[in-house]
XYZ file of C-alpha atoms in Angstrom:
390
model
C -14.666 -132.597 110.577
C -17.519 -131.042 109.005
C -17.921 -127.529 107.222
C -19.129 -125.562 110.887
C -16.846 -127.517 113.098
C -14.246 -126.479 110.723
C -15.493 -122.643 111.313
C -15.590 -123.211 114.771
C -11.793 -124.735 114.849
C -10.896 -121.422 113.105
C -12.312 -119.037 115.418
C -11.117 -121.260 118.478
C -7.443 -121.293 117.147
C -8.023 -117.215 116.566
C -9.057 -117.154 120.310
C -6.154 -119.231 121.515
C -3.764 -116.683 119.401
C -5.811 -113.672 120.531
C -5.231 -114.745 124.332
C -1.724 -115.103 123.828
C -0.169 -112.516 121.878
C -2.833 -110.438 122.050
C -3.458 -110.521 117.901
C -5.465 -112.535 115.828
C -4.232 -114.872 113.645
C -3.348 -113.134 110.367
C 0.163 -114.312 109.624
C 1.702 -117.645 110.019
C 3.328 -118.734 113.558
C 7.182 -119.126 113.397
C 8.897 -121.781 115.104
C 9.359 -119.412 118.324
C 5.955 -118.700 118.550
C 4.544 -121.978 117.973
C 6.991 -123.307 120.480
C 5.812 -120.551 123.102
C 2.138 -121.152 122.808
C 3.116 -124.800 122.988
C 4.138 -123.597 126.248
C 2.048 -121.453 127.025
C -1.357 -123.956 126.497
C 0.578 -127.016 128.539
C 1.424 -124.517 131.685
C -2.037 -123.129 131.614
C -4.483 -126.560 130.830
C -1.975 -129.216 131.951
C -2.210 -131.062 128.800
C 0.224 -131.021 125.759
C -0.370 -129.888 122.225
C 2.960 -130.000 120.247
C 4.208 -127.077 118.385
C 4.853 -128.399 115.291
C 0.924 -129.103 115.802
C 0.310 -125.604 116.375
C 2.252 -124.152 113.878
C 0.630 -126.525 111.482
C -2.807 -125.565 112.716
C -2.205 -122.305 111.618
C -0.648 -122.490 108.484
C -3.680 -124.614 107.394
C -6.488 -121.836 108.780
C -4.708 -119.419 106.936
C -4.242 -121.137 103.425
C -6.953 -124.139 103.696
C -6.863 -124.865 99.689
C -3.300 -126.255 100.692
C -2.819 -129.982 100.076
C -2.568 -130.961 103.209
C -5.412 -131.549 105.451
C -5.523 -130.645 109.269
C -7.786 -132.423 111.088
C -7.661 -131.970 115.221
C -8.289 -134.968 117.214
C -11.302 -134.050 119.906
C -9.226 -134.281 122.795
C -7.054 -131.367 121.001
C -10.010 -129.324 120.583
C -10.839 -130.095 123.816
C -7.425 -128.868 125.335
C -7.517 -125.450 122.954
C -10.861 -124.856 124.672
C -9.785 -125.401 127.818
C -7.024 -122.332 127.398
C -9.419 -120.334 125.967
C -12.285 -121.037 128.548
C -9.417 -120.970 131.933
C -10.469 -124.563 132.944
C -8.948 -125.774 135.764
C -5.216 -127.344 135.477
C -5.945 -131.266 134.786
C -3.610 -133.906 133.382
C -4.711 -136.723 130.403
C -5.028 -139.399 133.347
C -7.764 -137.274 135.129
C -9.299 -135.961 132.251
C -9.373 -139.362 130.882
C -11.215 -140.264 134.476
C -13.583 -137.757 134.893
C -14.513 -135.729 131.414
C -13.463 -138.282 128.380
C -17.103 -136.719 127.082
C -14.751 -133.438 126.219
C -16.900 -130.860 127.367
C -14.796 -127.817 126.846
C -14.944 -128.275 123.142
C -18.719 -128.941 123.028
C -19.472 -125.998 125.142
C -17.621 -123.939 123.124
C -19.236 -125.073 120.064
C -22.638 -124.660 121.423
C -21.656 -121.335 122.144
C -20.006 -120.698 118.675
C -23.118 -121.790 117.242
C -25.621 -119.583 119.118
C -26.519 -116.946 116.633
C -29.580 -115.147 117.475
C -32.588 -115.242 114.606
C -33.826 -111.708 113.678
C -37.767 -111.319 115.532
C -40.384 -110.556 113.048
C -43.222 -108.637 113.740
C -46.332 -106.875 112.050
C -46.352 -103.864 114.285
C -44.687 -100.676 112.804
C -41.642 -99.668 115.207
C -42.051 -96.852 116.910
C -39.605 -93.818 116.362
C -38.884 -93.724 120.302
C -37.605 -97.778 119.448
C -35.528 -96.538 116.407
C -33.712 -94.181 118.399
C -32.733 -96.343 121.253
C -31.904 -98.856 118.942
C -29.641 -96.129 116.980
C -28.085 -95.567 120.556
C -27.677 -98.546 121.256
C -25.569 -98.641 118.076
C -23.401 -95.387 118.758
C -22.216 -96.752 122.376
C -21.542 -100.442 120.783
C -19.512 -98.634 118.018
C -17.460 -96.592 120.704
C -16.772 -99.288 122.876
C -15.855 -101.846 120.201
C -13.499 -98.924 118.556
C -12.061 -98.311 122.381
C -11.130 -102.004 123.061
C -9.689 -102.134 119.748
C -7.870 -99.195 120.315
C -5.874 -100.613 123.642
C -5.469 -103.913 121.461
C -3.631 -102.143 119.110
C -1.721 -100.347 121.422
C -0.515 -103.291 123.295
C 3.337 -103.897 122.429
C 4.537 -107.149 121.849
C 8.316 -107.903 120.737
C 9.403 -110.961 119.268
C 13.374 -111.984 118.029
C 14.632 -115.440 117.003
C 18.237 -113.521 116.460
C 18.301 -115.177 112.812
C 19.315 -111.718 111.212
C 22.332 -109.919 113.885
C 22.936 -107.462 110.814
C 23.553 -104.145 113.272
C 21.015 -102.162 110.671
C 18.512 -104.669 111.326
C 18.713 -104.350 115.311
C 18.696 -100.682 114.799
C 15.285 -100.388 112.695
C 14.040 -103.142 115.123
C 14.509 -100.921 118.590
C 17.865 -102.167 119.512
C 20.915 -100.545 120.449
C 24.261 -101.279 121.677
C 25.407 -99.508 124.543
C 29.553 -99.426 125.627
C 30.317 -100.944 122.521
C 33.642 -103.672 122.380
C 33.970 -103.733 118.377
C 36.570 -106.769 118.387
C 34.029 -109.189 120.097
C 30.681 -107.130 118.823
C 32.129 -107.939 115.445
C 31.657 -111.280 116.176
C 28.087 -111.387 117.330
C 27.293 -113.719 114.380
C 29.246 -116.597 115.038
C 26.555 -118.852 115.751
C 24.238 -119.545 113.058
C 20.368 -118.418 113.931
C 21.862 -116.826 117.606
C 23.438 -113.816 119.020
C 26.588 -114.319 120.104
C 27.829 -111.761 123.163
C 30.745 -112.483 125.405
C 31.625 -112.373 129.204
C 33.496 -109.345 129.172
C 35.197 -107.118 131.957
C 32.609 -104.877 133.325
C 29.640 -104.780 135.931
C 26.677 -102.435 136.078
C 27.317 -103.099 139.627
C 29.694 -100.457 141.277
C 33.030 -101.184 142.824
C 35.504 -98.592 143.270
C 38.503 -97.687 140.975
C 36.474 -99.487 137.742
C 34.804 -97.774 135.189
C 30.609 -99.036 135.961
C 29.633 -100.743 132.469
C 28.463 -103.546 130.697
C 30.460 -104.045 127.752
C 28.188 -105.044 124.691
C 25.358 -104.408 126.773
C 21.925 -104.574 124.053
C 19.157 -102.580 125.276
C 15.987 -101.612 123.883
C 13.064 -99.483 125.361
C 9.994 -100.270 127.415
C 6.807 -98.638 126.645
C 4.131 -99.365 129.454
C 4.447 -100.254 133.229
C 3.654 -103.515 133.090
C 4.839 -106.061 131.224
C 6.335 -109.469 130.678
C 9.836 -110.220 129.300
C 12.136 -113.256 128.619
C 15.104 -114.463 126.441
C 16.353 -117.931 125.903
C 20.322 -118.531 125.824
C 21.807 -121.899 124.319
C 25.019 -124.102 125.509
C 25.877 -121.284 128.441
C 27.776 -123.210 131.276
C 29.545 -120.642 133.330
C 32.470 -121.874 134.805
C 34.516 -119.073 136.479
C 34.131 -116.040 138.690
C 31.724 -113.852 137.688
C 30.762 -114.993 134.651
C 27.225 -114.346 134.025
C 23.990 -113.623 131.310
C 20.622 -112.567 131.533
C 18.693 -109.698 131.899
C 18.838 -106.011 132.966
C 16.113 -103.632 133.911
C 16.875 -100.342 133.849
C 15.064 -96.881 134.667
C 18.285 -95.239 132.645
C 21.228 -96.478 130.848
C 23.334 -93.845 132.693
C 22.864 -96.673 136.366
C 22.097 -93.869 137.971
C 18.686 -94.826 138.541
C 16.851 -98.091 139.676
C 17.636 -101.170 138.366
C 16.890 -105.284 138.485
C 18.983 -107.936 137.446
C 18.460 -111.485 136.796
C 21.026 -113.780 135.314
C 22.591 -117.422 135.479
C 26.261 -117.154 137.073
C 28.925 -118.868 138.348
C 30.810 -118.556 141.788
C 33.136 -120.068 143.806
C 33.755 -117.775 146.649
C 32.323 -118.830 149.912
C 34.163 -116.756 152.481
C 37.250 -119.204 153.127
C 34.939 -122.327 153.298
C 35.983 -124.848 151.160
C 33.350 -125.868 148.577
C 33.248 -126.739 145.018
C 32.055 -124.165 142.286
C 28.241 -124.078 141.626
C 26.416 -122.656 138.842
C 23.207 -120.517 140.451
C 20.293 -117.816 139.637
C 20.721 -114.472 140.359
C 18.814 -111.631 141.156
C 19.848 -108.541 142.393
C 18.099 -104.946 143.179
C 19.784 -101.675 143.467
C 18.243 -97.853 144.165
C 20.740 -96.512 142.037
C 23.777 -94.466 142.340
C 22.554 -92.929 145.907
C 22.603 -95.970 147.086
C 25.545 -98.127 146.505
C 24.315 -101.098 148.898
C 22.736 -103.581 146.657
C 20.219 -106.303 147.410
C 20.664 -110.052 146.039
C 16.996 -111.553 146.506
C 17.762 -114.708 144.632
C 20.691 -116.604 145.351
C 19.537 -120.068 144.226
C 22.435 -122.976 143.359
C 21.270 -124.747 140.354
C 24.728 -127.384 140.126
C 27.912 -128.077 141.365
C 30.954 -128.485 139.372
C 32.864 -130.291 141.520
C 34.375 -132.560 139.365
C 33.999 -134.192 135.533
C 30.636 -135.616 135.672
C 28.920 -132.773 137.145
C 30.543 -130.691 134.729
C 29.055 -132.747 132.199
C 25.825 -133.301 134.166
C 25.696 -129.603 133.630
C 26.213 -128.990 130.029
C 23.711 -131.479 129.715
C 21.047 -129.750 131.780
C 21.730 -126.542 130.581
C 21.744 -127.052 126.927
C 18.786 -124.599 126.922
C 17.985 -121.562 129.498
C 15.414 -119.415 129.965
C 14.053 -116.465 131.832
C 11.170 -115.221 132.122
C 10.259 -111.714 134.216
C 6.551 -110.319 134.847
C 5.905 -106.926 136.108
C 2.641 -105.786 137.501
C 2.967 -102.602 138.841
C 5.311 -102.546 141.861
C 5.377 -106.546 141.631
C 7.752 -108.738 140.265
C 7.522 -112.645 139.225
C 10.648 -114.322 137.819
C 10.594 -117.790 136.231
C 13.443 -120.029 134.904
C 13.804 -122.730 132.472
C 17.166 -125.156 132.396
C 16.613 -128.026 130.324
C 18.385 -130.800 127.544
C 15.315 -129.903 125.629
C 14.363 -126.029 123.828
C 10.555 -126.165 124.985
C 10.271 -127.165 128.754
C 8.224 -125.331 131.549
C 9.154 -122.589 133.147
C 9.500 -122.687 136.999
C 8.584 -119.711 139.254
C 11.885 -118.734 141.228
C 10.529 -115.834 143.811
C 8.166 -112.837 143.557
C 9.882 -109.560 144.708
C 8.324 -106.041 145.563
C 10.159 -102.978 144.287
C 9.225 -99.632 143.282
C 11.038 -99.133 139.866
C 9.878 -97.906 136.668
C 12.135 -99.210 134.164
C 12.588 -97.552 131.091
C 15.203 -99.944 129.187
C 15.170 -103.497 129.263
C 19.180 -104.983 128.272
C 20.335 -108.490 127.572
C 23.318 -109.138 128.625
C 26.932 -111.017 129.824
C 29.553 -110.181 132.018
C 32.423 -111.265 134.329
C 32.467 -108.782 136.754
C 35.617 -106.889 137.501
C 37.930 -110.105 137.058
C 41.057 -110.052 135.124
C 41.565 -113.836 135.810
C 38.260 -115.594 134.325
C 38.287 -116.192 130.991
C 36.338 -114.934 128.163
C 33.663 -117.233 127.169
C 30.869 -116.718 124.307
C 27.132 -116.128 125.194
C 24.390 -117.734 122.420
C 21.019 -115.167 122.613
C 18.259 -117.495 120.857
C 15.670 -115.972 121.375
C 13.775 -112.723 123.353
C 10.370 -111.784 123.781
C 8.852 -108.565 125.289
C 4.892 -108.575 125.774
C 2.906 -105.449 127.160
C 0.551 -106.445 129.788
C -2.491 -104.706 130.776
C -1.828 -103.501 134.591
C -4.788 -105.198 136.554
C-alpha cells in the first residue's frame, strides 16, 4: 500500500467510524466497539470484517510509527467502502461472481483523489466576484459550523460494566432506583459484568404488592429518537417470572407510559399441560390510568422440557442481546441469542406507540412470586445512541 492509498485507508476508516458512532476516529476502539462495528459493517454489506481487524485498523491510523504494520487486503477495502457508500447487501460468493474488480474501493479512491486545481487567470477579479466569493464563504462557514453543531450534540452512551464502583455509575448518568443493598452489594461478582438479580417486584401492577423493580438501573434519555441495547451473559431463566432486559419509561414514578422488552421464562398455560419455555417479551402499558397492559411479543425461543434442552439452552444462550430503535412514534426491536458474543441481530416485530420516554432502565425481575428462586443477572454490556428523527 502506497503513501495516498494509505491516506485514503485513513479517511475511509474515519468515514466508517463517522457513520457509526457518529465521531471521527480520535481515540482507539475498545473491544465493545470494535465488536459492534464488526456488526454493524457485516449486517449492513453482507460481508465480514473481524473485530480484532477493526480494532487493529484503528490503533494503527492513530499511532502509524508503531511496529506493526496494517496492511488491508482489497477485498477489505472493498467491504469498508461498501458501508460507507450503502451498496447493496451481497455475500463473498456473489461478489466473488459478479464484482471481483472491487469497485467500491476504487470509486472511492477516485473520489478521494479528486481535488480540484486552483484556475489561473490574467484578468483582475472584479470586486462584484470578490464579494460573492466572500459570501459564498460566510454561508459555507455557517453551514459547516451548523452540521457540526448537531454532530456534537448527538448523544451516544457506551458501558462494558468493567468498573460497577457506585461513584463511577453516578458521574456516568446512572442511578439506582428501589435499591436492595444485600444483593446491590453484590453487583460485582462477575469480573468485567454487572451482576443484578431476579428479585420480587414488577413494574407491572397487581393488587396488594408494592409496584417496583428492585435494583432497577436507570439513566436518562435526551432526544426522541434513538437506539438502545444491552448484552447479558449465561442468563437461562428457569422459573416463573424470572426475567431481564429493558425498560422504557416516560417517569420512574410508572405512572406514565412505558415499554418493556426482556427474555423470560413461563410455564403457565391455562391448565394445558406443556413443558416450560424460555421466550421474548414485550409489553406496552398507558400508565397508571390504564391498568390493562398489552404483550405485543410473545415469542418462545426454547423448551425446557427435559435435560438436553436445558442444556441445548445454556448453550444457545451463552450470549443475549437486545436491541430497541425509536423513530418517533415507531418502534423496531431486535434480538441476539447465540454460543458466540458477536452474532447478528434478528428483527423481532415493529410496534406503534405514542410514548415519550424519558428514562431508559436495565433490569431483572421475578414478578410477584415467592416460590421462584433468586437467580443472578450478568449486564456485559449497554449502548445508547441518539438518532437523528427522519
Amino acid at each position: 500500500m502506497d503513501e495516498f492509498d494509505r491516506r485514503v485507508f485513513a479517511e475511509l476508516l474515519n468515514a466508517v467510524v463517522m457513520k457509526c458512532f457518529g465521531h471521527s476516529l480520535n481515540t482507539s476502539l475498545s473491544e465493545p466497539e470494535s465488536k459492534h462495528l464488526s456488526t454493524e459493517i457485516e449486517e449492513s454489506t453482507g460481508l465480514v470484517i473481524g473485530w480484532r481487524s477493526v480494532k487493529n485498523y484503528a490503533a494503527f491510523l492513530l499511532n502509524p510509527s508503531s511496529g506493526k504494520q496494517e496492511n488491508p487486503s482489497v477485498a477489505t477495502l472493498d467491504t469498508l467502502a461498501r458501508y460507507v457508500l450503502d451498496a447493496p447487501v451481497t455475500s463473498e460468493a456473489e461478489r466473488k461472481k459478479t464484482e471481483e474488480h472491487f469497485p467500491y474501493w476504487f470509486r472511492y479512491r477516485e473520489q478521494a483523489g479528486l481535488i480540484p486545481k486552483p484556475v489561473t487567470s490574467s484578468r483582475k477579479p472584479q470586486k462584484g466576484h470578490w464579494v460573492a466569493g466572500i459570501a459564498v464563504f460566510m454561508l459555507l462557514a455557517v453551514i459547516s459550523g451548523f452540521l457540526f453543531f448537531r454532530q456534537s450534540s448527538v448523544e451516544q452512551i457506551q458501558e462494558d460494566f468493567h468498573t460497577s464502583n457506585e461513584a463511577y455509575l453516578a458521574e456516568n448518568g446512572w442511578f439506582v432506583q428501589d435499591k436492595n443493598a444485600q444483593f446491590w452489594n453484590r453487583r460485582a461478582e462477575k469480573p468485567g459484568h454487572l451482576t443484578l438479580f431476579t428479585l420480587k417486584g414488577d413494574n407491572w401492577p397487581k393488587t396488594g404488592e408494592h409496584q417496583g423493580v428492585q435494583n432497577l438501573l436507570l439513566r436518562e434519555i435526551q432526544n426522541d429518537c434513538f437506539r438502545t441495547e444491552v448484552h447479558f451473559t449465561d442468563f437461562v431463566p428457569s422459573g416463573n417470572w424470572q426475567q431481564a432486559g429493558l425498560l422504557l419509561l416516560e417517569d420512574t414514578l410508572f405512572t406514565g407510559k412505558s415499554v418493556r422488552l426482556s427474555l423470560a421464562y413461563n410455564n403457565y398455560f391455562g391448565g394445558y399441560n406443556k413443558p416450560g419455555e424460555i421466550l421474548i417479551q414485550a409489553i406496552a402499558s398507558n400508565g397508571k390510568a390504564d391498568r390493562n397492559l398489552e404483550e405485543f411479543i410473545h415469542q418462545p425461543l426454547l423448551q425446557l422440557g427435559n435435560a438436553d434442552e436445558r442444556r441445548i439452552a445454556a448453550t444457545n444462550l451463552k450470549n443475549v442481546a437486545f436491541r430497541i430503535e425509536k423513530q418517533g412514534n415507531k418502534f423496531r426491536f431486535l434480538y441476539s441469542a447465540s454460543p458466540v458474543d458477536n452474532f447478528s441481530f434478528k428483527e423481532i416485530s415493529t410496534y406503534e406507540f405514542g410514548i415519550s420516554p424519558k428514562y431508559i432502565g436495565v433490569f431483572a425481575l421475578k414478578g410477584f412470586v415467592d416460590t421462584t428462586a433468586v437467580m443472578p443477572v450478568s449486564v456485559r454490556y449497554f449502548r445508547l445512541d441518539a438518532q437523528r428523527c427522519e
